[in-house]
CSV table of N, CA and C in Angstrom, one decimal:
chain,number,residue,atom,x,y,z
A,159,UNK,N,220.7,187.3,139.3
A,159,UNK,CA,219.8,187.5,141.0
A,159,UNK,C,219.9,187.7,141.7
A,160,UNK,N,219.5,189.1,142.3
A,160,UNK,CA,220.2,190.1,142.9
A,160,UNK,C,219.8,189.3,144.7
A,161,UNK,N,220.9,189.5,145.6
A,161,UNK,CA,220.3,189.0,147.1
A,161,UNK,C,219.2,190.1,147.5
A,162,UNK,N,218.2,189.1,147.7
A,162,UNK,CA,217.6,190.3,147.9
A,162,UNK,C,217.1,190.0,149.4
A,163,UNK,N,217.3,191.2,150.6
A,163,UNK,CA,217.9,191.1,151.6
A,163,UNK,C,217.5,192.8,151.7
A,164,UNK,N,216.9,193.2,153.0
A,164,UNK,CA,216.7,193.7,153.6
A,164,UNK,C,217.0,194.7,154.5
A,165,UNK,N,217.9,196.0,154.7
A,165,UNK,CA,218.6,195.8,156.4
A,165,UNK,C,217.9,197.3,155.9
A,166,UNK,N,217.7,197.4,157.5
A,166,UNK,CA,217.2,198.9,157.9
A,166,UNK,C,217.8,199.4,158.8
A,167,UNK,N,217.8,200.7,158.4
A,167,UNK,CA,219.0,201.3,159.2
A,167,UNK,C,219.2,201.6,160.7
A,168,UNK,N,219.3,202.8,161.1
A,168,UNK,CA,218.8,203.3,162.3
A,168,UNK,C,218.1,203.3,162.5
A,169,UNK,N,217.1,203.3,163.5
A,169,UNK,CA,216.3,203.8,163.6
A,169,UNK,C,215.9,204.2,165.4
A,170,UNK,N,215.4,206.0,165.2
A,170,UNK,CA,215.5,206.4,167.1
A,170,UNK,C,217.3,205.4,167.4
A,171,UNK,N,218.5,205.9,166.8
A,171,UNK,CA,219.8,205.7,167.2
A,171,UNK,C,220.1,203.9,167.8
A,172,UNK,N,218.6,203.0,166.7
A,172,UNK,CA,219.3,201.3,167.4
A,172,UNK,C,219.2,200.7,165.8
A,173,UNK,N,220.3,199.8,165.9
A,173,UNK,CA,219.6,198.6,164.4
A,173,UNK,C,218.9,198.2,164.3
A,174,UNK,N,218.2,198.2,163.4
A,174,UNK,CA,216.9,197.1,163.3
A,174,UNK,C,217.1,196.4,162.2
A,175,UNK,N,216.7,195.3,162.5
A,175,UNK,CA,216.5,194.1,161.4
A,175,UNK,C,217.4,193.8,160.4
A,176,UNK,N,217.7,193.0,159.6
A,176,UNK,CA,218.1,192.3,158.4
A,176,UNK,C,217.1,191.2,158.1
A,177,UNK,N,216.6,191.1,156.8
A,177,UNK,CA,216.0,190.2,157.1
A,177,UNK,C,216.6,188.7,155.8
A,178,UNK,N,216.6,187.6,155.4
A,178,UNK,CA,217.0,186.6,154.2
A,178,UNK,C,216.0,185.9,154.2
A,179,UNK,N,215.7,185.6,153.4
A,179,UNK,CA,214.7,184.6,152.4
A,179,UNK,C,216.0,183.0,152.2
A,180,UNK,N,214.8,182.3,153.0
A,180,UNK,CA,215.9,181.7,152.7
A,180,UNK,C,215.7,181.0,151.1
A,181,UNK,N,214.6,181.7,150.1
A,181,UNK,CA,213.9,181.1,148.6
A,181,UNK,C,215.3,181.9,147.6
A,182,UNK,N,216.2,182.4,148.8
A,182,UNK,CA,217.6,183.0,148.0
A,182,UNK,C,218.8,182.2,148.3
A,183,UNK,N,218.8,181.9,148.6
A,183,UNK,CA,220.2,181.2,148.6
A,183,UNK,C,220.8,180.1,146.8
A,184,UNK,N,221.3,179.8,146.3
A,184,UNK,CA,221.1,178.6,145.3
A,184,UNK,C,221.1,177.3,146.1
A,185,UNK,N,220.3,177.0,145.3
A,185,UNK,CA,219.2,175.9,145.1
A,185,UNK,C,220.2,174.1,144.4
A,186,UNK,N,221.5,175.3,143.9
A,186,UNK,CA,222.1,174.2,143.0
A,186,UNK,C,223.5,174.2,144.2
A,187,UNK,N,223.3,174.7,145.0
A,187,UNK,CA,224.4,174.7,145.7
A,187,UNK,C,224.7,174.5,147.1
A,188,UNK,N,223.7,174.0,147.1
A,188,UNK,CA,223.1,173.2,148.6
A,188,UNK,C,223.8,171.7,148.7
A,189,UNK,N,224.4,171.6,149.7
A,189,UNK,CA,225.1,170.4,149.6
A,189,UNK,C,224.1,169.2,149.8
A,190,UNK,N,224.5,167.7,150.3
A,190,UNK,CA,222.8,167.0,149.5
A,190,UNK,C,223.0,166.9,151.2
A,191,UNK,N,224.5,166.5,151.5
A,191,UNK,CA,224.0,166.4,153.5
A,191,UNK,C,222.9,166.8,154.2
A,192,UNK,N,222.7,168.8,153.9
A,192,UNK,CA,222.3,170.2,154.0
A,192,UNK,C,220.8,170.3,153.2
A,193,UNK,N,220.2,168.6,152.8
A,193,UNK,CA,218.7,169.4,151.9
A,193,UNK,C,218.2,169.5,153.4
A,194,UNK,N,218.1,167.9,154.0
A,194,UNK,CA,216.7,168.3,154.4
A,194,UNK,C,216.5,170.3,155.8
A,195,UNK,N,217.6,170.5,156.5
A,195,UNK,CA,218.0,171.5,157.0
A,195,UNK,C,217.7,172.6,155.9
A,196,UNK,N,218.0,172.7,154.4
A,196,UNK,CA,217.1,173.4,153.5
A,196,UNK,C,216.2,174.1,153.4
A,197,UNK,N,215.8,172.6,153.1
A,197,UNK,CA,214.6,172.7,153.2
A,197,UNK,C,213.3,173.5,154.7
A,198,UNK,N,214.1,173.5,155.4
A,198,UNK,CA,213.3,173.4,156.8
A,198,UNK,C,213.0,175.4,156.6
A,199,UNK,N,213.9,175.4,156.1
A,199,UNK,CA,214.5,177.2,156.1
A,199,UNK,C,213.4,178.6,154.4
A,200,UNK,N,213.2,176.9,153.3
A,200,UNK,CA,213.5,177.5,152.1
A,200,UNK,C,212.0,178.4,151.7
A,201,UNK,N,211.1,178.1,152.2
A,201,UNK,CA,210.1,179.2,152.6
A,201,UNK,C,209.8,180.4,153.5
A,202,UNK,N,210.9,180.7,153.7
A,202,UNK,CA,211.2,181.9,154.9
A,202,UNK,C,211.4,182.4,155.2
A,203,UNK,N,210.9,183.6,155.9
A,203,UNK,CA,212.2,185.0,156.0
A,203,UNK,C,212.2,185.4,157.3
A,204,UNK,N,213.5,185.0,157.3
A,204,UNK,CA,214.7,185.1,158.7
A,204,UNK,C,215.0,186.6,159.1
A,205,UNK,N,214.3,187.1,160.1
A,205,UNK,CA,215.5,187.9,161.0
A,205,UNK,C,216.5,188.0,161.4
A,206,UNK,N,217.5,188.3,161.5
A,206,UNK,CA,218.7,188.3,161.7
A,206,UNK,C,219.1,188.2,162.7
A,207,UNK,N,218.5,189.6,163.3
A,207,UNK,CA,218.3,190.1,164.5
A,207,UNK,C,217.6,189.1,166.1
A,208,UNK,N,217.1,188.3,165.3
A,208,UNK,CA,216.6,187.6,166.3
A,208,UNK,C,217.2,186.4,167.8
A,209,UNK,N,218.5,186.0,167.6
A,209,UNK,CA,219.7,185.5,167.6
A,209,UNK,C,218.9,184.4,169.2
A,210,UNK,N,218.7,182.8,168.7
A,210,UNK,CA,217.9,182.0,169.6
A,210,UNK,C,216.5,181.8,169.2
A,211,UNK,N,216.4,182.7,167.5
A,211,UNK,CA,214.5,182.0,167.7
A,211,UNK,C,214.7,181.1,167.0
A,212,UNK,N,213.5,180.1,166.7
A,212,UNK,CA,213.2,179.2,165.8
A,212,UNK,C,213.8,179.2,164.7
A,213,UNK,N,213.2,180.6,163.5
A,213,UNK,CA,213.3,180.3,162.8
A,213,UNK,C,215.5,180.4,161.9
A,214,UNK,N,215.4,181.3,163.3
A,214,UNK,CA,216.8,181.7,163.1
A,214,UNK,C,217.9,180.2,163.3
A,215,UNK,N,217.4,179.4,164.2
A,215,UNK,CA,218.5,178.7,164.8
A,215,UNK,C,217.9,177.8,163.9
A,216,UNK,N,216.9,177.4,162.9
A,216,UNK,CA,217.0,176.4,161.5
A,216,UNK,C,217.9,177.2,160.4
A,217,UNK,N,218.2,178.6,160.0
A,217,UNK,CA,218.9,178.8,159.3
A,217,UNK,C,220.5,178.8,160.0
A,218,UNK,N,220.6,179.0,161.0
A,218,UNK,CA,222.3,179.1,161.6
A,218,UNK,C,222.3,177.2,161.1
A,219,UNK,N,221.5,176.1,161.6
A,219,UNK,CA,221.7,174.9,160.8
A,219,UNK,C,222.0,174.5,159.8
A,220,UNK,N,221.6,175.0,159.0
A,220,UNK,CA,221.7,175.1,157.5
A,220,UNK,C,223.0,175.2,157.4
A,221,UNK,N,223.3,177.0,157.5
A,221,UNK,CA,225.0,177.4,157.6
A,221,UNK,C,225.6,176.4,158.5
A,222,UNK,N,225.8,176.7,159.2
A,222,UNK,CA,226.5,175.3,159.7
A,222,UNK,C,226.8,174.3,158.8
A,223,UNK,N,225.9,173.5,158.6
A,223,UNK,CA,225.9,172.4,157.3
A,223,UNK,C,226.8,172.5,156.6
A,224,UNK,N,226.8,173.8,155.9
A,224,UNK,CA,227.9,173.8,154.4
A,224,UNK,C,228.4,174.2,154.5
A,225,UNK,N,228.6,175.4,156.0
A,225,UNK,CA,230.6,175.7,156.1
A,225,UNK,C,231.1,174.0,156.0
A,226,UNK,N,230.4,173.0,156.6
A,226,UNK,CA,231.7,171.6,157.0
A,226,UNK,C,231.1,171.0,155.9
A,227,UNK,N,230.3,171.0,154.8
A,227,UNK,CA,230.1,170.6,154.0
A,227,UNK,C,231.3,171.4,152.7
A,228,UNK,N,231.4,172.1,152.5
A,228,UNK,CA,232.0,173.2,151.5
A,228,UNK,C,233.8,173.6,151.9
A,229,UNK,N,233.6,173.3,153.4
A,229,UNK,CA,235.3,173.5,154.8
A,229,UNK,C,235.5,174.9,153.4
A,230,UNK,N,234.1,176.1,154.1
A,230,UNK,CA,235.1,177.2,153.3
A,230,UNK,C,234.1,178.1,154.2
A,231,UNK,N,234.8,179.3,154.5
A,231,UNK,CA,233.3,179.8,155.9
A,231,UNK,C,233.5,180.1,156.8
A,232,UNK,N,234.8,178.9,157.3
A,232,UNK,CA,235.1,179.3,158.6
A,232,UNK,C,235.3,180.0,160.3
A,233,UNK,N,236.2,180.9,158.9
A,233,UNK,CA,236.1,182.3,160.1
A,233,UNK,C,234.8,182.5,160.5
A,234,UNK,N,233.9,183.3,159.7
A,234,UNK,CA,232.5,183.7,159.4
A,234,UNK,C,231.9,183.2,160.5
A,235,UNK,N,232.1,181.6,160.6
A,235,UNK,CA,230.9,180.4,161.7
A,235,UNK,C,231.5,181.2,163.1
A,236,UNK,N,233.1,181.2,162.9
A,236,UNK,CA,234.1,181.5,164.3
A,236,UNK,C,233.3,182.6,164.7
A,237,UNK,N,233.2,183.6,164.0
A,237,UNK,CA,232.9,185.0,165.0
A,237,UNK,C,231.6,184.5,165.1
A,238,UNK,N,230.6,184.1,164.1
A,238,UNK,CA,229.2,183.9,165.2
A,238,UNK,C,229.0,183.5,166.1
A,239,UNK,N,230.1,182.6,166.2
A,239,UNK,CA,230.4,181.6,167.8
A,239,UNK,C,230.6,182.2,168.5
A,240,UNK,N,231.5,183.0,168.7
A,240,UNK,CA,231.3,184.0,169.7
A,240,UNK,C,230.8,184.9,169.9
A,241,UNK,N,230.1,185.1,168.8
A,241,UNK,CA,228.8,186.1,169.6
A,241,UNK,C,228.2,185.3,170.1
A,242,UNK,N,227.4,184.5,169.5
A,242,UNK,CA,226.7,183.6,169.8
A,242,UNK,C,226.6,183.2,171.6
A,243,UNK,N,228.0,182.7,171.9
A,243,UNK,CA,228.6,182.2,173.3
A,243,UNK,C,228.5,183.6,173.9
A,244,UNK,N,229.0,184.6,173.7
A,244,UNK,CA,228.6,185.8,174.8
A,244,UNK,C,227.2,186.3,174.9
A,245,UNK,N,226.6,185.9,174.3
A,245,UNK,CA,225.0,186.7,174.0
A,245,UNK,C,224.7,185.4,174.8
A,246,UNK,N,224.3,184.4,175.2
A,246,UNK,CA,223.9,183.7,176.0
A,246,UNK,C,224.5,183.8,177.4
A,247,UNK,N,225.4,183.7,176.8
A,247,UNK,CA,225.9,184.7,178.4
A,247,UNK,C,226.1,185.8,179.3
A,248,UNK,N,226.5,186.7,178.8
A,248,UNK,CA,226.2,187.3,179.3
A,248,UNK,C,224.6,188.8,178.8
A,249,UNK,N,224.2,188.1,177.3
A,249,UNK,CA,222.7,188.7,177.0
A,249,UNK,C,223.4,190.2,176.1
A,250,UNK,N,224.8,190.2,176.0
A,250,UNK,CA,225.0,191.4,174.7
A,250,UNK,C,226.6,191.0,174.4
A,251,UNK,N,227.1,191.6,173.2
A,251,UNK,CA,228.5,191.0,171.8
A,251,UNK,C,228.6,192.6,172.3
A,252,UNK,N,229.4,192.5,172.2
A,252,UNK,CA,230.3,194.1,172.0
A,252,UNK,C,229.0,195.2,171.6
A,253,UNK,N,228.4,195.2,173.0
A,253,UNK,CA,227.2,196.6,173.2
A,253,UNK,C,225.9,196.1,172.2
A,254,UNK,N,225.9,194.6,171.6
A,254,UNK,CA,224.5,195.1,170.6
A,254,UNK,C,223.1,193.6,171.6
A,255,UNK,N,222.7,193.7,171.2
A,255,UNK,CA,221.6,192.0,171.6
A,255,UNK,C,221.4,191.2,171.2
A,256,UNK,N,221.9,191.0,169.8
A,256,UNK,CA,221.8,189.8,169.0
A,256,UNK,C,223.0,189.7,168.3
A,257,UNK,N,223.2,188.4,167.2
A,257,UNK,CA,224.2,188.5,166.7
A,257,UNK,C,224.1,188.5,165.0
A,258,UNK,N,223.0,189.7,165.0
A,258,UNK,CA,222.5,189.4,163.5
A,258,UNK,C,223.3,190.3,162.5
A,259,UNK,N,224.3,190.5,162.6
A,259,UNK,CA,225.7,191.3,162.0
A,259,UNK,C,226.6,189.4,161.4
A,260,UNK,N,226.6,188.5,162.9
A,260,UNK,CA,227.3,187.8,162.1
A,260,UNK,C,227.0,186.7,161.7
A,261,UNK,N,225.6,186.1,162.1
A,261,UNK,CA,224.4,185.8,161.5
A,261,UNK,C,224.5,185.9,159.8
A,262,UNK,N,224.3,187.5,159.4
A,262,UNK,CA,224.6,188.1,157.9
A,262,UNK,C,225.6,188.0,157.0
A,263,UNK,N,226.9,187.9,157.8
A,263,UNK,CA,228.0,187.5,157.4
A,263,UNK,C,228.0,186.5,156.7
A,264,UNK,N,227.6,185.9,157.5
A,264,UNK,CA,228.3,184.4,157.7
A,264,UNK,C,227.2,183.8,156.5
A,265,UNK,N,226.0,183.9,156.0
A,265,UNK,CA,225.1,183.7,154.8
A,265,UNK,C,225.8,184.3,153.6
A,266,UNK,N,225.9,185.9,153.6
A,266,UNK,CA,226.7,186.4,152.5
A,266,UNK,C,228.5,185.3,152.4
A,267,UNK,N,228.3,184.8,152.8
A,267,UNK,CA,230.3,184.3,152.4
A,267,UNK,C,229.7,183.4,152.0
A,268,UNK,N,228.7,182.4,152.7
A,268,UNK,CA,228.3,181.3,151.9
A,268,UNK,C,228.2,180.9,151.2
A,269,UNK,N,226.7,182.7,150.9
A,269,UNK,CA,226.0,182.3,149.2
A,269,UNK,C,227.4,182.9,148.6
A,270,UNK,N,228.2,184.6,148.6
A,270,UNK,CA,229.3,183.9,147.3
A,270,UNK,C,230.8,182.9,147.3
A,271,UNK,N,230.4,182.1,148.2
A,271,UNK,CA,231.2,181.2,147.4
A,271,UNK,C,230.8,180.3,146.6
A,272,UNK,N,229.5,180.3,146.5
A,272,UNK,CA,228.5,178.8,145.8
A,272,UNK,C,228.7,179.5,144.6
A,273,UNK,N,228.4,180.8,144.4
A,273,UNK,CA,227.8,181.9,143.2
A,273,UNK,C,229.5,181.9,142.6
A,274,UNK,N,230.2,182.0,143.6
A,274,UNK,CA,232.2,182.0,142.8
A,274,UNK,C,231.9,180.2,142.2
A,275,UNK,N,231.9,179.5,142.6
A,275,UNK,CA,232.2,177.6,141.6
A,275,UNK,C,231.5,177.8,141.0
A,276,UNK,N,230.1,178.1,140.7
A,276,UNK,CA,228.9,178.1,139.6
A,276,UNK,C,229.6,178.9,138.1
A,277,UNK,N,230.7,180.0,138.8
A,277,UNK,CA,231.0,180.7,137.2
A,277,UNK,C,232.1,180.1,137.0
A,278,UNK,N,233.1,179.4,138.3
A,278,UNK,CA,234.4,178.6,137.6
A,278,UNK,C,233.8,177.4,136.6
């Protein structure tokens, strides 16, 4: 299966939405400890550029749980945390008004790691 992700590139000079579907994450790779937070995003479409949104926060909760359980993708989680702290403090990070790129990178890292573990 391919990663179903929609990324709309520059539209009138600004980067718009990346969408993640919770159902695209491999269910058999979900840590037992993270099952509840995974269920909360399972049937959702999450726009990663909505930093602080309820659904985005649920995705983040799941991803952080997976990082802790899998002990992987820690650098991506740190990158997201730096962005989030800056965004909440100043309203921007590196000239952007959201942490969508960092969130998408964290999701992709965990998904790729889980697929590699399945192949091993």
